[in-house]
Amino acid sequence: MSNVILKNVTKIYDNGNKVIDDISLDIEDKEFVVLVGSSGCGKSTLLRMIAGLEDITSGEIFIGDKKVNNVPPKDRDIAFVFQSYALYPHMTVKENISFGLKMRKVPKAEIEKKVQEVSKILNLDEYLDRKPKQLSGGQRQRVALGRAIVRNPKVFLMDEPLSNLDAKLRVQMRSEIKKLHNKLQTTFIYVTHDQTEALTMGDRIVVLNNGKIQQVGTPDDIYNNPQNTFVAGFIGSPQMNFIMGKNLGLDENILYGIRPEKMTKPDGDIKLTVNVDITEMLGSEKIAYFDIDNKRCSAILPSEYNFGKTLELSIKSEDLYKFNPQTGQRI
């Protein structure tokens, strides 16, 4: 079993800064869980605590039903893939992948077999004798993955592994990592600030803010049933529009949320006219930006949709989310 359980985990630095605040979370065996949130929310710190690279102030961490609070990183049966790849520049690809096995005194024949298996999975056969400086960013990331896979750990921990890649390569590597998870059938915990990565990769998503869990759920649940304005605004691009009821002719004491793609329904019962000041063309669709009561809003439209300086919005009441304007909680 390679489940991971966090019970009331807290991290407070010596200066009194609480970066992780009483987090409890059950991650199931073979699950792909994504920790997502903006910079400084505590997601990387939480990952490092699971790895044993960061001490915990209070609480308990279990890996495979074994409490690991005082277990050193090398004995937790985890593999950590860093944002910076952390490859040895003087070693070849083959030497980088096999280094951990050599340190554990694994027999040479077994090392050779494992390196060949991993190399085949990651399409690295032709690069085994090259050094990191001779590789592209995507190839280096595959080597870093290979070094983790070859150890056959219970849990893979990945800290923003794609953030140094260009946009096209990130899309490619997302699918490669998902295929890798399906092939290896082990537990993946993946940290990112990119909500697109979270939605496309995770079996479940854990949304963090200020060291606290805001919501845990499937990508569909997180997107369609956000529990507060933070989750609603963080997940989705462009973000959800937030409009006070008085501007929609509805209850004035309620903050309403509406996704940009739901702003121009032809049979909507709520009508608004807005002044568009910026338009972005994105191939098959375009995004119009405008202000409602001094709050930035947007609408996603088909690329052939024509409008001038003004745009007629048509919204269905059933597409609106209701939030408490003071607490931000879903009503």
Short mmCIF file of C-alpha atoms in Angstrom, two decimals:
data_model
loop_
_atom_site.label_atom_id
_atom_site.label_comp_id
_atom_site.label_asym_id
_atom_site.label_seq_id
_atom_site.Cartn_x
_atom_site.Cartn_y
_atom_site.Cartn_z
CA MET A 1 0.00 0.00 0.00
CA SER A 2 1.27 3.47 -0.87
CA ASN A 3 -1.42 5.67 0.63
CA VAL A 4 -0.42 8.94 2.33
CA ILE A 5 -2.28 10.29 5.37
CA LEU A 6 -1.83 13.71 6.95
CA LYS A 7 -3.39 14.30 10.37
CA ASN A 8 -3.60 17.86 11.71
CA VAL A 9 -0.25 18.79 10.20
CA THR A 10 1.06 22.25 11.08
CA LYS A 11 4.29 24.08 10.24
CA ILE A 12 5.36 27.21 12.12
CA TYR A 13 8.77 28.74 11.47
CA ASP A 14 10.93 30.20 14.24
CA ASN A 15 9.76 33.71 13.33
CA GLY A 16 6.17 32.68 14.10
CA ASN A 17 5.08 32.43 10.46
CA LYS A 18 2.49 29.65 10.17
CA VAL A 19 2.79 28.28 6.62
CA ILE A 20 0.76 25.08 7.10
CA ASP A 21 -2.30 25.34 9.33
CA ASP A 22 -3.80 22.11 10.72
CA ILE A 23 -4.07 20.19 7.45
CA SER A 24 -5.66 16.74 7.34
CA LEU A 25 -5.77 14.80 4.06
CA ASP A 26 -6.11 11.16 2.94
CA ILE A 27 -4.41 10.27 -0.35
CA GLU A 28 -5.33 6.83 -1.62
CA ASP A 29 -3.05 4.15 -3.00
CA LYS A 30 -2.28 4.72 -6.73
CA GLU A 31 -4.04 8.10 -6.73
CA PHE A 32 -2.77 11.15 -8.65
CA VAL A 33 -3.34 14.14 -6.35
CA VAL A 34 -2.46 17.70 -7.30
CA LEU A 35 -1.74 20.38 -4.70
CA VAL A 36 -2.53 23.73 -6.29
CA GLY A 37 -2.48 27.32 -5.12
CA SER A 38 -0.77 30.64 -5.65
CA SER A 39 2.84 31.35 -4.63
CA GLY A 40 3.34 31.27 -0.87
CA CYS A 41 0.22 29.19 -0.11
CA GLY A 42 2.31 26.39 1.47
CA LYS A 43 1.99 23.69 -1.20
CA SER A 44 5.75 23.09 -1.69
CA THR A 45 6.34 23.18 2.07
CA LEU A 46 3.65 20.52 2.51
CA LEU A 47 5.29 18.34 -0.15
CA ARG A 48 8.70 18.71 1.51
CA MET A 49 7.17 17.72 4.85
CA ILE A 50 5.82 14.52 3.30
CA ALA A 51 9.30 13.87 1.88
CA GLY A 52 10.99 14.54 5.22
CA LEU A 53 12.95 17.48 3.84
CA GLU A 54 11.09 19.85 6.18
CA ASP A 55 10.32 19.22 9.86
CA ILE A 56 6.72 19.41 11.02
CA THR A 57 5.72 21.47 14.06
CA SER A 58 2.78 19.26 15.01
CA GLY A 59 0.59 16.54 13.56
CA GLU A 60 1.27 13.15 11.99
CA ILE A 61 2.27 11.90 8.54
CA PHE A 62 1.78 8.29 7.43
CA ILE A 63 3.13 6.66 4.26
CA GLY A 64 1.78 3.19 3.57
CA ASP A 65 0.18 3.20 7.05
CA LYS A 66 3.61 3.75 8.68
CA LYS A 67 4.10 6.89 10.74
CA VAL A 68 7.11 8.71 9.30
CA ASN A 69 7.41 11.85 11.44
CA ASN A 70 10.89 10.86 12.61
CA VAL A 71 11.89 8.72 9.60
CA PRO A 72 14.70 10.24 7.47
CA PRO A 73 13.91 10.97 3.79
CA LYS A 74 16.03 8.09 2.46
CA ASP A 75 13.97 5.59 4.46
CA ARG A 76 10.50 6.86 3.50
CA ASP A 77 10.43 4.97 0.18
CA ILE A 78 9.59 8.11 -1.79
CA ALA A 79 11.11 9.75 -4.86
CA PHE A 80 11.25 13.54 -5.21
CA VAL A 81 11.31 15.25 -8.62
CA PHE A 82 12.50 18.85 -8.29
CA GLN A 83 11.60 21.92 -10.33
CA SER A 84 15.27 22.42 -11.22
CA TYR A 85 15.81 18.77 -12.33
CA ALA A 86 18.84 18.56 -9.94
CA LEU A 87 20.92 16.46 -12.36
CA TYR A 88 24.65 15.94 -11.89
CA PRO A 89 26.24 17.91 -14.77
CA HIS A 90 29.43 15.81 -14.91
CA MET A 91 27.52 12.52 -15.25
CA THR A 92 25.92 11.00 -18.32
CA VAL A 93 22.19 10.32 -18.50
CA LYS A 94 22.83 6.67 -17.66
CA GLU A 95 24.99 7.61 -14.67
CA ASN A 96 22.40 10.09 -13.41
CA ILE A 97 19.62 7.53 -13.58
CA SER A 98 21.66 4.79 -11.91
CA PHE A 99 23.38 6.91 -9.25
CA GLY A 100 20.87 6.20 -6.48
CA LEU A 101 21.02 2.46 -7.12
CA LYS A 102 24.82 2.47 -6.98
CA MET A 103 24.71 4.27 -3.64
CA ARG A 104 22.46 1.49 -2.36
CA LYS A 105 24.97 -1.15 -3.53
CA VAL A 106 22.53 -2.70 -6.00
CA PRO A 107 24.30 -5.35 -8.15
CA LYS A 108 25.57 -4.07 -11.53
CA ALA A 109 23.48 -6.50 -13.58
CA GLU A 110 20.30 -5.37 -11.81
CA ILE A 111 21.22 -1.72 -12.28
CA GLU A 112 21.76 -2.27 -15.99
CA LYS A 113 18.40 -4.00 -16.32
CA LYS A 114 16.53 -1.27 -14.44
CA VAL A 115 18.18 1.54 -16.42
CA GLN A 116 17.24 -0.14 -19.71
CA GLU A 117 13.64 -0.59 -18.56
CA VAL A 118 13.31 3.04 -17.49
CA SER A 119 15.08 4.30 -20.59
CA LYS A 120 12.58 2.47 -22.77
CA ILE A 121 9.59 3.85 -20.85
CA LEU A 122 10.86 7.44 -21.21
CA ASN A 123 12.35 7.16 -24.73
CA LEU A 124 15.85 7.96 -23.52
CA ASP A 125 17.77 5.15 -25.24
CA GLU A 126 19.64 7.39 -27.67
CA TYR A 127 20.61 9.89 -24.95
CA LEU A 128 22.13 7.54 -22.34
CA ASP A 129 25.73 8.61 -23.09
CA ARG A 130 25.00 12.34 -23.23
CA LYS A 131 25.48 14.82 -20.41
CA PRO A 132 22.70 17.16 -19.19
CA LYS A 133 24.08 20.21 -21.01
CA GLN A 134 23.57 18.35 -24.30
CA LEU A 135 19.85 17.82 -23.61
CA SER A 136 16.76 19.96 -24.06
CA GLY A 137 14.63 20.97 -21.07
CA GLY A 138 12.11 18.25 -21.78
CA GLN A 139 14.82 15.61 -22.06
CA ARG A 140 16.37 16.71 -18.78
CA GLN A 141 12.98 16.45 -17.11
CA ARG A 142 12.60 12.90 -18.42
CA VAL A 143 16.01 12.03 -16.96
CA ALA A 144 14.91 13.43 -13.60
CA LEU A 145 11.78 11.28 -13.83
CA GLY A 146 13.90 8.29 -14.80
CA ARG A 147 16.10 8.71 -11.75
CA ALA A 148 12.95 8.61 -9.61
CA ILE A 149 11.27 5.70 -11.41
CA VAL A 150 14.32 3.42 -11.29
CA ARG A 151 14.05 3.24 -7.50
CA ASN A 152 10.48 1.87 -7.71
CA PRO A 153 9.27 4.01 -4.77
CA LYS A 154 5.93 3.82 -3.02
CA VAL A 155 5.20 7.50 -3.65
CA PHE A 156 6.31 10.04 -6.28
CA LEU A 157 6.50 13.65 -5.10
CA MET A 158 6.78 16.30 -7.85
CA ASP A 159 7.39 19.98 -7.11
CA GLU A 160 6.42 22.13 -10.14
CA PRO A 161 8.40 19.86 -12.49
CA LEU A 162 7.20 21.58 -15.69
CA SER A 163 7.53 25.24 -14.73
CA ASN A 164 10.88 25.67 -16.53
CA LEU A 165 9.56 24.37 -19.84
CA ASP A 166 8.00 26.35 -22.69
CA ALA A 167 4.23 26.20 -23.20
CA LYS A 168 4.23 23.56 -25.96
CA LEU A 169 6.57 21.27 -24.06
CA ARG A 170 4.54 21.62 -20.87
CA VAL A 171 1.47 20.32 -22.70
CA GLN A 172 3.46 17.37 -24.04
CA MET A 173 5.02 16.55 -20.67
CA ARG A 174 1.64 16.72 -18.91
CA SER A 175 0.38 13.84 -21.01
CA GLU A 176 3.66 11.94 -20.61
CA ILE A 177 3.46 12.16 -16.82
CA LYS A 178 -0.16 11.00 -16.85
CA LYS A 179 0.76 8.03 -19.06
CA LEU A 180 3.63 7.30 -16.69
CA HIS A 181 1.26 7.26 -13.72
CA ASN A 182 -1.08 4.87 -15.52
CA LYS A 183 1.82 2.59 -16.38
CA LEU A 184 3.51 2.57 -12.97
CA GLN A 185 0.29 2.31 -10.93
CA THR A 186 1.69 4.05 -7.86
CA THR A 187 0.84 7.18 -5.87
CA PHE A 188 1.70 10.59 -7.33
CA ILE A 189 1.54 13.87 -5.36
CA TYR A 190 2.11 16.80 -7.70
CA VAL A 191 2.54 20.48 -6.79
CA THR A 192 1.74 23.29 -9.22
CA HIS A 193 0.55 26.90 -9.27
CA ASP A 194 -0.93 26.29 -12.74
CA GLN A 195 -4.66 25.56 -12.51
CA THR A 196 -4.67 24.13 -16.06
CA GLU A 197 -2.13 21.49 -14.98
CA ALA A 198 -4.27 20.73 -11.95
CA LEU A 199 -7.47 20.30 -13.97
CA THR A 200 -5.89 18.15 -16.69
CA MET A 201 -3.70 15.89 -14.54
CA GLY A 202 -5.25 15.21 -11.16
CA ASP A 203 -7.62 12.45 -10.09
CA ARG A 204 -8.29 14.85 -7.24
CA ILE A 205 -7.26 18.43 -6.64
CA VAL A 206 -6.38 20.00 -3.29
CA VAL A 207 -6.76 23.79 -3.44
CA LEU A 208 -4.62 25.60 -0.87
CA ASN A 209 -4.57 29.21 0.32
CA ASN A 210 -2.67 30.71 3.26
CA GLY A 211 -1.65 27.27 4.51
CA LYS A 212 -5.21 25.93 4.66
CA ILE A 213 -7.14 23.53 2.44
CA GLN A 214 -9.94 25.42 0.69
CA GLN A 215 -11.46 22.44 -1.12
CA VAL A 216 -10.67 18.86 -2.16
CA GLY A 217 -12.40 17.19 -5.09
CA THR A 218 -12.27 15.88 -8.63
CA PRO A 219 -11.42 18.40 -11.38
CA ASP A 220 -15.08 18.43 -12.42
CA ASP A 221 -16.26 19.05 -8.86
CA ILE A 222 -13.71 21.79 -8.19
CA TYR A 223 -14.62 23.62 -11.41
CA ASN A 224 -18.38 23.22 -11.31
CA ASN A 225 -19.01 23.27 -7.56
CA PRO A 226 -16.54 25.70 -5.95
CA GLN A 227 -17.19 26.10 -2.24
CA ASN A 228 -15.94 29.68 -1.90
CA THR A 229 -14.86 32.69 -3.93
CA PHE A 230 -11.17 31.78 -3.66
CA VAL A 231 -11.64 28.40 -5.35
CA ALA A 232 -14.12 29.85 -7.85
CA GLY A 233 -11.72 32.63 -8.79
CA PHE A 234 -8.53 30.55 -8.80
CA ILE A 235 -9.75 27.60 -10.89
CA GLY A 236 -10.74 28.57 -14.42
CA SER A 237 -9.17 30.83 -17.04
CA PRO A 238 -10.26 33.56 -17.37
CA GLN A 239 -11.44 33.48 -13.78
CA MET A 240 -15.08 33.51 -12.71
CA ASN A 241 -16.80 36.91 -12.81
CA PHE A 242 -18.08 38.21 -9.47
CA ILE A 243 -21.00 40.67 -9.65
CA MET A 244 -23.09 42.08 -6.81
CA GLY A 245 -26.80 41.35 -7.08
CA LYS A 246 -27.80 45.00 -7.48
CA ASN A 247 -26.02 45.04 -10.86
CA LEU A 248 -28.02 42.04 -12.05
CA GLY A 249 -31.38 43.20 -10.75
CA LEU A 250 -31.27 40.45 -8.11
CA ASP A 251 -30.82 40.22 -4.33
CA GLU A 252 -28.55 43.15 -3.47
CA ASN A 253 -26.94 41.37 -0.49
CA ILE A 254 -25.61 38.43 -2.50
CA LEU A 255 -22.39 38.20 -4.52
CA TYR A 256 -23.05 36.27 -7.72
CA GLY A 257 -20.49 34.32 -9.72
CA ILE A 258 -20.72 33.51 -13.43
CA ARG A 259 -18.20 31.74 -15.67
CA PRO A 260 -17.03 33.77 -18.71
CA GLU A 261 -18.29 31.08 -21.09
CA LYS A 262 -21.82 31.45 -19.66
CA MET A 263 -22.12 35.21 -20.27
CA THR A 264 -23.81 35.15 -23.69
CA LYS A 265 -26.49 32.47 -23.58
CA PRO A 266 -29.09 33.35 -26.27
CA ASP A 267 -32.06 32.47 -24.06
CA GLY A 268 -30.78 34.05 -20.84
CA ASP A 269 -33.31 35.79 -18.60
CA ILE A 270 -30.80 38.41 -17.31
CA LYS A 271 -29.73 41.09 -19.81
CA LEU A 272 -26.78 43.47 -19.49
CA THR A 273 -25.03 45.88 -21.84
CA VAL A 274 -21.32 46.46 -21.19
CA ASN A 275 -18.56 48.56 -22.75
CA VAL A 276 -15.74 46.38 -24.06
CA ASP A 277 -12.24 47.88 -23.84
CA ILE A 278 -9.99 44.90 -24.66
CA THR A 279 -10.47 41.86 -26.89
CA GLU A 280 -8.17 38.83 -27.11
CA MET A 281 -8.31 36.49 -30.12
CA LEU A 282 -7.59 32.84 -29.22
CA GLY A 283 -8.21 31.01 -32.49
CA SER A 284 -11.61 29.35 -32.18
CA GLU A 285 -12.79 31.84 -29.58
CA LYS A 286 -12.25 35.37 -28.36
CA ILE A 287 -12.33 36.97 -24.92
CA ALA A 288 -13.96 40.34 -24.30
CA TYR A 289 -12.95 42.30 -21.18
CA PHE A 290 -15.09 44.96 -19.50
CA ASP A 291 -15.89 46.46 -16.10
CA ILE A 292 -19.06 46.02 -14.07
CA ASP A 293 -19.23 48.32 -11.03
CA ASN A 294 -15.44 48.83 -11.23
CA LYS A 295 -14.77 45.08 -11.16
CA ARG A 296 -12.93 43.42 -14.05
CA CYS A 297 -15.06 40.86 -15.90
CA SER A 298 -14.81 38.86 -19.11
CA ALA A 299 -16.87 36.85 -21.57
CA ILE A 300 -15.74 34.01 -23.84
CA LEU A 301 -17.31 34.14 -27.31
CA PRO A 302 -17.00 32.23 -30.60
CA SER A 303 -14.36 33.82 -32.83
CA GLU A 304 -17.00 34.72 -35.46
CA TYR A 305 -19.08 36.62 -32.88
CA ASN A 306 -19.15 40.28 -33.98
CA PHE A 307 -19.64 43.25 -31.68
CA GLY A 308 -18.42 46.81 -31.44
CA LYS A 309 -17.63 48.89 -28.38
CA THR A 310 -20.68 47.52 -26.61
CA LEU A 311 -21.63 43.91 -25.93
CA GLU A 312 -25.08 42.58 -25.10
CA LEU A 313 -24.82 39.95 -22.36
CA SER A 314 -27.50 37.34 -21.79
CA ILE A 315 -27.20 35.21 -18.65
CA LYS A 316 -29.28 32.29 -17.42
CA SER A 317 -30.17 32.53 -13.73
CA GLU A 318 -29.44 28.81 -13.37
CA ASP A 319 -25.77 29.44 -14.32
CA LEU A 320 -25.21 31.82 -11.40
CA TYR A 321 -23.34 30.87 -8.24
CA LYS A 322 -24.29 32.57 -4.97
CA PHE A 323 -21.71 33.63 -2.38
CA ASN A 324 -21.80 35.44 0.93
CA PRO A 325 -20.02 38.77 0.15
CA GLN A 326 -18.56 38.96 3.69
CA THR A 327 -17.24 35.40 4.16
CA GLY A 328 -16.84 34.38 0.51
CA GLN A 329 -18.55 31.05 1.26
CA ARG A 330 -20.95 29.47 -1.21
CA ILE A 331 -24.63 29.90 -0.33
#
